[in-house]
mmCIF file of N, CA and C in Angstrom:
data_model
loop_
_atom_site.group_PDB
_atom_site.id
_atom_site.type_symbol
_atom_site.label_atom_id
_atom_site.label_comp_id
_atom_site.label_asym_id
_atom_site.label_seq_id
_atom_site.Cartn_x
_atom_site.Cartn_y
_atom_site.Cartn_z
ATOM 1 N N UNK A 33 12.288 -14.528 1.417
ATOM 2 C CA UNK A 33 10.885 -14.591 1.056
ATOM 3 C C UNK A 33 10.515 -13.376 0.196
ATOM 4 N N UNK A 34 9.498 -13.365 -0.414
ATOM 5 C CA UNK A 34 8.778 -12.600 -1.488
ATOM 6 C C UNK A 34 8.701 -10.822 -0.508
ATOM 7 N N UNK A 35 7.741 -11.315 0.516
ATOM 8 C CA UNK A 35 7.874 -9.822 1.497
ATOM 9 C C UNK A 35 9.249 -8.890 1.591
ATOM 10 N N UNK A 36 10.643 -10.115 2.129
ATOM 11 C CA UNK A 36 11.473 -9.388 2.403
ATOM 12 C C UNK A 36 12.454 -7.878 1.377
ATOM 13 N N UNK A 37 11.876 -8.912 0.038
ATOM 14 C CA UNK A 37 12.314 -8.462 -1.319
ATOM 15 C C UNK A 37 11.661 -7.358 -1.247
ATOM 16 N N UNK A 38 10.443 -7.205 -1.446
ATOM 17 C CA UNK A 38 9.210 -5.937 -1.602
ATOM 18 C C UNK A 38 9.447 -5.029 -0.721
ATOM 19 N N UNK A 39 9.820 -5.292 0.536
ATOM 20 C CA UNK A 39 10.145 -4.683 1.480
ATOM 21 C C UNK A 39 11.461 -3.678 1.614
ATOM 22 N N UNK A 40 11.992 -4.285 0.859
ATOM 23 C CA UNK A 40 13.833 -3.728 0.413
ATOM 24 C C UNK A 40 13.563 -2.736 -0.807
ATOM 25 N N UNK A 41 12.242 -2.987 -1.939
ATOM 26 C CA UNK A 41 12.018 -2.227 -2.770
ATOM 27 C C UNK A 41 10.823 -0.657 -2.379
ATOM 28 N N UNK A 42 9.575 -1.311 -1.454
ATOM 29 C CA UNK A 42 8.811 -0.272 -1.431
ATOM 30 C C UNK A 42 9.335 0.774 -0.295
ATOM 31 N N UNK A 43 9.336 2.122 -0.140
ATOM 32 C CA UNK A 43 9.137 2.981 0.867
ATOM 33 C C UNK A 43 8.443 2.508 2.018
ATOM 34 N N UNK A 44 8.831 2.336 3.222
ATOM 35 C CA UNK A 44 8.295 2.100 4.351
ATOM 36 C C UNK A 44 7.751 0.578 4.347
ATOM 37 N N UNK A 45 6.845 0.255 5.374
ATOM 38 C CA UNK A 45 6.641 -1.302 5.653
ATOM 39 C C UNK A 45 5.276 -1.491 4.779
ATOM 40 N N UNK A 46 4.797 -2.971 5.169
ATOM 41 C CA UNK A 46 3.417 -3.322 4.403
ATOM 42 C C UNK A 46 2.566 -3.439 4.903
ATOM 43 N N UNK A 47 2.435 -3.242 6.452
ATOM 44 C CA UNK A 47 1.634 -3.172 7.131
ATOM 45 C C UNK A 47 0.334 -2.305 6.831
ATOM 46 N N UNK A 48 -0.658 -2.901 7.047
ATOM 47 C CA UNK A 48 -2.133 -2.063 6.978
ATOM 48 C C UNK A 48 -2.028 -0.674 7.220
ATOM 49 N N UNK A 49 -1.681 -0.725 8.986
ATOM 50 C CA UNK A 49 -1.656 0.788 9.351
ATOM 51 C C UNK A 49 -0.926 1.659 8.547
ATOM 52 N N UNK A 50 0.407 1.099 7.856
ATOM 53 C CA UNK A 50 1.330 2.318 7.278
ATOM 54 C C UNK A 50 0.437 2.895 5.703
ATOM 55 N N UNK A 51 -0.510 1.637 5.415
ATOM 56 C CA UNK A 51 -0.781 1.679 4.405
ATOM 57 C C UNK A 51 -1.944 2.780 4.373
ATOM 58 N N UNK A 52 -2.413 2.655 5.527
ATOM 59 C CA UNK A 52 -4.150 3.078 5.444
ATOM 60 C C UNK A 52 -3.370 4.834 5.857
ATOM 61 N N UNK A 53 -2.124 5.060 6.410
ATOM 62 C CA UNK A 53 -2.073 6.398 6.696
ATOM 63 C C UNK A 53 -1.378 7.349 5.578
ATOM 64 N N UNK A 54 -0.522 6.817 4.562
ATOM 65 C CA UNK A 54 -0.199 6.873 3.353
ATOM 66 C C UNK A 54 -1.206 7.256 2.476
ATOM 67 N N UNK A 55 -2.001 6.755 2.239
ATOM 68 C CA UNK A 55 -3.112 7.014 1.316
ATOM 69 C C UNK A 55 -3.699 8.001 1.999
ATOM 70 N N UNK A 56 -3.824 8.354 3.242
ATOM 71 C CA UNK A 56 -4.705 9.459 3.666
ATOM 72 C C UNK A 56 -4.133 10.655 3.603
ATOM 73 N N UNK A 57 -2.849 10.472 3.743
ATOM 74 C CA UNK A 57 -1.901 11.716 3.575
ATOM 75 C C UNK A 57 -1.809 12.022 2.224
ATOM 76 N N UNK A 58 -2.216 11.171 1.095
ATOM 77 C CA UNK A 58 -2.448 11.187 -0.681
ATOM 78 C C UNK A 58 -3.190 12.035 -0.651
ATOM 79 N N UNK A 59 -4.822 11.349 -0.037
ATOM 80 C CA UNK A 59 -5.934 12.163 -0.480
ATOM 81 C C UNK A 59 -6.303 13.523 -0.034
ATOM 82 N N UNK A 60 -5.732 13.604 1.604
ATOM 83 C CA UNK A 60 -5.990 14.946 1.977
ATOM 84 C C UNK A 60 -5.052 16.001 1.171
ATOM 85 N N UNK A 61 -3.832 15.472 0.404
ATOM 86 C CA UNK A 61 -3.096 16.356 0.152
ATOM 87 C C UNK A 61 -3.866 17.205 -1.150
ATOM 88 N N UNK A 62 -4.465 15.839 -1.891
ATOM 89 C CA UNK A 62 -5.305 15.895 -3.287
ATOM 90 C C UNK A 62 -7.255 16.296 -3.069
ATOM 91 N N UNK A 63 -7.466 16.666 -1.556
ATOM 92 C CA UNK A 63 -7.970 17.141 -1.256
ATOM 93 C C UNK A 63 -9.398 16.330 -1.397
ATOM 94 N N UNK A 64 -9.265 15.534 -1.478
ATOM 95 C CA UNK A 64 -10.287 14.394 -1.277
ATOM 96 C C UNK A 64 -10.640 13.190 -0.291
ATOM 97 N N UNK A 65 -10.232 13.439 0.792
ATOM 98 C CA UNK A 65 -10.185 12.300 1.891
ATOM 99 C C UNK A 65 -11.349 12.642 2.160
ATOM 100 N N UNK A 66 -11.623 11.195 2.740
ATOM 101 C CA UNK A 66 -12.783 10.682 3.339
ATOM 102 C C UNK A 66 -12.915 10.129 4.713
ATOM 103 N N UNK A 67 -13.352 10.077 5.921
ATOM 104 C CA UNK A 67 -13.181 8.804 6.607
ATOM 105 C C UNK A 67 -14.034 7.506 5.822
ATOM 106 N N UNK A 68 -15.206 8.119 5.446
ATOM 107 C CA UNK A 68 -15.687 6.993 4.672
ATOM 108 C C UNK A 68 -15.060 6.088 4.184
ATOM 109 N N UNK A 69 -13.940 6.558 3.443
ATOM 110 C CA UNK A 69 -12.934 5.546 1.968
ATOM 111 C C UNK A 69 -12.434 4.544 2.845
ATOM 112 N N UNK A 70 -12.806 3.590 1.805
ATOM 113 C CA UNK A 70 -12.233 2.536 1.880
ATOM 114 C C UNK A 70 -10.474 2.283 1.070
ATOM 115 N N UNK A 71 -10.003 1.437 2.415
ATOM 116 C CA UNK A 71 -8.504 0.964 1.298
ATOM 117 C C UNK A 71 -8.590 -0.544 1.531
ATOM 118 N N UNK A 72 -8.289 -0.733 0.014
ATOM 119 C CA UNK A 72 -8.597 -2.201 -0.394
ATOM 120 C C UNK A 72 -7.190 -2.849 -0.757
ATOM 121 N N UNK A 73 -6.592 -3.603 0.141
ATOM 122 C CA UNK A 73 -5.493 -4.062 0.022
ATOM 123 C C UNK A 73 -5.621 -5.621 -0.510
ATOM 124 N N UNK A 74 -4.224 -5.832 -1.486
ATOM 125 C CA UNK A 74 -4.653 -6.927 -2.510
ATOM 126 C C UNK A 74 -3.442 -7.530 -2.870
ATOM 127 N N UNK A 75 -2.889 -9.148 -2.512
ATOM 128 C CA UNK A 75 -1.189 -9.250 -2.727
ATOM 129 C C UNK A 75 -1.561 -10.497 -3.696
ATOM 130 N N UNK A 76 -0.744 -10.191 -4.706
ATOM 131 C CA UNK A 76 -0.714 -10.905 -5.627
ATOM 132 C C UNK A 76 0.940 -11.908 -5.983
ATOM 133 N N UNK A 77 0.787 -13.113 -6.863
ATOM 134 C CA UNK A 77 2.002 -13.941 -6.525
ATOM 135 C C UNK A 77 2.326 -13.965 -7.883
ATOM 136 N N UNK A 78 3.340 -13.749 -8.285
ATOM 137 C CA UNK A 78 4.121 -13.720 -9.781
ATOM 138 C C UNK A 78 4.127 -15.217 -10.097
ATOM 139 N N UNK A 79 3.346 -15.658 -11.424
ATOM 140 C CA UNK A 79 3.686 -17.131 -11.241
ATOM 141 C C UNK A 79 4.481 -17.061 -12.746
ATOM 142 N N UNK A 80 4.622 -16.424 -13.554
ATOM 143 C CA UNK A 80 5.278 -16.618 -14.818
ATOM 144 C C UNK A 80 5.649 -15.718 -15.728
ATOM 145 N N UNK A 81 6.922 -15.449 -15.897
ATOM 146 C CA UNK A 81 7.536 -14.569 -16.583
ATOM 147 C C UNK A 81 7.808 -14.788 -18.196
ATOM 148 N N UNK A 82 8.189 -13.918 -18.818
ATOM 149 C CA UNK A 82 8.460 -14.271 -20.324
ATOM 150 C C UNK A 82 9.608 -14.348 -20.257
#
């Protein structure tokens, strides 16, 4: 499946939680975290190549 592939390519899993703690470890590093912020997660499906 499409996941397992992505999964073999990205760092760590796709799960929300890994996602939402990743980005927080971004922003605090870049010194901009929020609890406020929002993370807006978004999966998209390849339908056609050249």
């Amino acid at each position: 499946m499409l996941i397992s592939r992505l999964q073999q390519q990205i760092k760590g899993d796709l799960s929300l939680s890994y996602r939402r703690k990743e980005h927080q470890n971004f922003f605090e590093r870049e010194n901009s975290y929020s609890e406020n912020m929002e993370l807006i997660f978004e999966e998209f499906e390849l339908i056609e190549t050249e």
